Amino acid sequence: MAPIPRLAYKPLSILTGALLGAIGGPSSTPSPADGKNATVWGTEYSGMASVVDIRLVAANSTESVELSTNTTTPTPSPTHIYYQADENNFSACNGTVVFTNTDNVVLLNTLQFGNLTDTVAKNSTCGQWIDITSRANTAQTIKAQIVGACDECEYGSIAAPVHVLDVLAPELNLKKLTFDNSTTAVNIANATDATKPVSSKNVLPISWQLTKGPGQEDEEDTTDPENPSATPSPTKTKTQPPKPEPTKPTPPPPEPKPVVKKYTGRGTWFSDTSGQCEHDFSQSDMIVAVNEAQMGKGKNLCGRKIEVKRKGYSETVVVKVVDMCPSRYCDFGDLDISKGAFAKLAELKVGVLELEWNFVDDE
């Protein structure tokens, strides 16, 4: 692989972000005295999204926390810390939620998170999923899982990693910015120099509501009326009495059109002639290497067809998945395409394109 190198953003320490209150003292927005949250199914909430790196690591709940700055601080409550489960996984909420550094996860403000000491209780939102929408562009949405509480977030607000917020606001180019939690940092709305730190606080206006997680979409909604914040549990489908046969056959309703899931990312070209799918190809072929976050180490996407277009242009090209682009070169949504495919969208000397793409075949 030979993509053009990408600019990496400087992660915001979770200690100086969502966990400042948990480590430094009482929260500025304490949770309700009864430990219950104020998050109700079917209700949309509005607030702001802040940037935070939630990959803080400690060996266990009794040891001190080793930060990237090589400073040591006493361990806060396990509700507010994320332990490394193995080389690539992290666990949160007393070990009840496990995620990787590429998963879509968020921290929820303490007023709506619920019980901070017993995260497996029915009045905790830990592990639940939310649908997040950009209020600046309501067409941009993403689903994410709640893995902890954000002490500095106001009611209705969240904190999330850059790769989550980048989906909601790709126009901000968050991955190219350096974030700072200090009060002197420049507000993102006033940022004109990409080399100067930008405040990590309240970078994007958002709205959100509780939703079912992956694999739960087809389950019957059985929300507990006494505890509307609890995750709905699946139940058996009720048996309906047989309907009388109509006198005349009625045609079946038209099948709904499938929703095409679209992705955005950076596009580069590469020069390989073999890849993870284990067959040779030519650079004149219409082929693509998918980023590791979506492709993984396996071959599930091998042979899939992808329609690619340059953002803001109408010209499209259909390419076939033959390889994986490692995470050190490609972030979530990025594609590395052949020279032949790249040339249909722009001249090779352009080097990097902003792409919009989607799968065009059935899974």
Short mmCIF file of C-alpha atoms in Angstrom, two decimals, residues 76-233:
data_model
loop_
_atom_site.label_atom_id
_atom_site.label_comp_id
_atom_site.label_asym_id
_atom_site.label_seq_id
_atom_site.Cartn_x
_atom_site.Cartn_y
_atom_site.Cartn_z
CA PRO A 76 -11.29 7.45 40.03
CA SER A 77 -14.58 5.60 40.32
CA PRO A 78 -14.71 2.57 37.92
CA THR A 79 -17.78 4.18 36.34
CA HIS A 80 -15.52 6.85 34.88
CA ILE A 81 -12.53 4.81 33.72
CA TYR A 82 -11.95 2.49 30.77
CA TYR A 83 -9.73 -0.54 31.36
CA GLN A 84 -7.85 -2.42 28.68
CA ALA A 85 -9.33 -5.92 28.29
CA ASP A 86 -6.65 -7.14 25.86
CA GLU A 87 -4.42 -5.64 23.19
CA ASN A 88 -7.24 -4.04 21.20
CA ASN A 89 -10.32 -4.04 23.47
CA PHE A 90 -11.39 -1.77 26.33
CA SER A 91 -14.04 -2.35 29.00
CA ALA A 92 -16.24 0.19 30.80
CA CYS A 93 -19.09 0.44 33.30
CA ASN A 94 -17.51 -2.05 35.72
CA GLY A 95 -16.69 -4.41 32.86
CA THR A 96 -20.25 -4.68 31.52
CA VAL A 97 -19.44 -2.99 28.17
CA VAL A 98 -16.52 -3.97 25.92
CA PHE A 99 -15.51 -1.93 22.87
CA THR A 100 -12.57 -1.21 20.55
CA ASN A 101 -10.97 2.12 19.72
CA THR A 102 -12.83 2.22 16.39
CA ASP A 103 -16.32 1.53 17.80
CA ASN A 104 -18.93 4.28 18.00
CA VAL A 105 -19.16 5.10 21.72
CA VAL A 106 -20.10 8.19 23.77
CA LEU A 107 -20.10 9.57 27.31
CA LEU A 108 -23.48 10.91 28.52
CA ASN A 109 -23.94 13.82 30.90
CA THR A 110 -24.31 12.72 34.54
CA LEU A 111 -27.83 14.17 34.88
CA GLN A 112 -29.11 11.70 32.28
CA PHE A 113 -26.62 8.85 32.68
CA GLY A 114 -28.36 7.59 35.82
CA ASN A 115 -26.88 5.52 38.64
CA LEU A 116 -23.10 6.16 38.73
CA THR A 117 -22.29 3.50 41.32
CA ASP A 118 -24.35 0.56 40.04
CA THR A 119 -24.13 0.66 36.22
CA VAL A 120 -25.98 -2.65 35.81
CA ALA A 121 -29.02 -1.25 37.64
CA LYS A 122 -32.24 -0.65 35.73
CA ASN A 123 -31.91 3.12 36.23
CA SER A 124 -28.54 3.35 34.44
CA THR A 125 -28.16 4.08 30.72
CA CYS A 126 -24.77 2.35 30.58
CA GLY A 127 -24.59 0.06 27.53
CA GLN A 128 -27.66 1.57 25.85
CA TRP A 129 -27.56 2.98 22.31
CA ILE A 130 -28.51 6.41 21.01
CA ASP A 131 -29.15 7.89 17.56
CA ILE A 132 -27.24 11.18 17.21
CA THR A 133 -28.08 13.84 14.61
CA SER A 134 -26.20 17.01 13.72
CA ARG A 135 -28.46 20.00 14.25
CA ALA A 136 -26.37 21.89 11.70
CA ASN A 137 -27.06 19.22 9.05
CA THR A 138 -29.90 16.86 9.97
CA ALA A 139 -28.93 14.50 7.13
CA GLN A 140 -25.86 13.47 9.13
CA THR A 141 -26.67 10.81 11.77
CA ILE A 142 -24.81 8.04 13.61
CA LYS A 143 -25.65 5.32 16.14
CA ALA A 144 -23.39 5.05 19.23
CA GLN A 145 -23.27 3.17 22.54
CA ILE A 146 -23.15 4.84 25.97
CA VAL A 147 -20.07 3.57 27.85
CA GLY A 148 -19.71 6.11 30.65
CA ALA A 149 -20.61 9.45 32.22
CA CYS A 150 -19.30 12.92 31.28
CA ASP A 151 -19.00 15.11 34.41
CA GLU A 152 -18.43 18.35 32.53
CA CYS A 153 -21.26 17.90 30.02
CA GLU A 154 -24.44 19.88 30.59
CA TYR A 155 -27.94 18.39 30.44
CA GLY A 156 -28.63 17.05 26.92
CA SER A 157 -24.94 17.01 25.99
CA ILE A 158 -22.43 14.24 25.25
CA ALA A 159 -18.71 13.70 24.69
CA ALA A 160 -17.47 11.48 21.85
CA PRO A 161 -14.27 10.50 20.01
CA VAL A 162 -13.27 12.42 16.88
CA HIS A 163 -14.20 9.55 14.51
CA VAL A 164 -17.84 9.70 15.75
CA LEU A 165 -18.19 13.48 15.43
CA ASP A 166 -16.40 13.44 12.06
CA VAL A 167 -19.34 11.46 10.62
CA LEU A 168 -21.75 14.14 11.87
CA ALA A 169 -19.67 17.10 10.67
CA PRO A 170 -17.21 16.04 7.94
CA GLU A 171 -16.96 19.66 6.82
CA LEU A 172 -15.13 20.57 10.04
CA ASN A 173 -12.16 18.26 9.23
CA LEU A 174 -11.87 17.38 12.93
CA LYS A 175 -9.16 14.77 12.29
CA LYS A 176 -6.79 17.54 11.18
CA LEU A 177 -7.24 19.65 14.32
CA THR A 178 -5.37 19.64 17.63
CA PHE A 179 -7.72 19.79 20.63
CA ASP A 180 -6.99 21.42 23.98
CA ASN A 181 -9.08 21.45 27.17
CA SER A 182 -7.61 24.72 28.48
CA THR A 183 -9.79 27.79 28.83
CA THR A 184 -7.48 29.74 26.51
CA ALA A 185 -8.01 27.42 23.55
CA VAL A 186 -9.71 28.89 20.50
CA ASN A 187 -13.38 28.07 19.95
CA ILE A 188 -13.81 25.92 16.83
CA ALA A 189 -16.19 28.47 15.30
CA ASN A 190 -13.38 31.06 15.37
CA ALA A 191 -10.52 28.75 14.36
CA THR A 192 -8.58 30.10 11.38
CA ASP A 193 -5.14 28.55 11.96
CA ALA A 194 -5.07 24.71 11.90
CA THR A 195 -1.73 24.73 13.79
CA LYS A 196 -3.24 26.33 16.91
CA PRO A 197 -5.10 24.23 19.53
CA VAL A 198 -8.88 24.30 19.38
CA SER A 199 -11.14 23.95 22.41
CA SER A 200 -12.51 20.44 22.79
CA LYS A 201 -15.69 21.73 24.43
CA ASN A 202 -19.02 22.09 22.61
CA VAL A 203 -17.71 21.71 19.06
CA LEU A 204 -21.02 20.63 17.50
CA PRO A 205 -24.76 21.18 18.23
CA ILE A 206 -26.53 17.81 18.25
CA SER A 207 -29.80 16.11 19.10
CA TRP A 208 -30.20 12.49 20.20
CA GLN A 209 -32.60 9.88 21.52
CA LEU A 210 -32.44 6.35 22.89
CA THR A 211 -32.63 3.62 20.25
CA LYS A 212 -32.30 -0.13 19.90
CA GLY A 213 -28.81 -1.48 19.40
CA PRO A 214 -27.53 -3.63 16.54
CA GLY A 215 -29.54 -6.84 16.28
CA GLN A 216 -32.44 -5.44 18.34
CA GLU A 217 -34.25 -3.63 15.52
CA ASP A 218 -36.64 -6.51 14.81
CA GLU A 219 -37.53 -7.15 18.47
CA GLU A 220 -40.90 -6.12 19.90
CA ASP A 221 -40.78 -2.94 22.01
CA THR A 222 -41.63 -3.84 25.61
CA THR A 223 -40.49 -0.71 27.45
CA ASP A 224 -41.16 -0.89 31.21
CA PRO A 225 -43.64 1.98 31.96
CA GLU A 226 -42.25 2.22 35.53
CA ASN A 227 -38.72 2.59 34.19
CA PRO A 228 -38.86 4.13 30.68
CA SER A 229 -35.06 4.48 30.48
CA ALA A 230 -34.47 0.71 30.67
CA THR A 231 -33.49 -1.09 27.48
CA PRO A 232 -36.53 -2.84 25.90
CA SER A 233 -36.35 -6.62 26.18
#
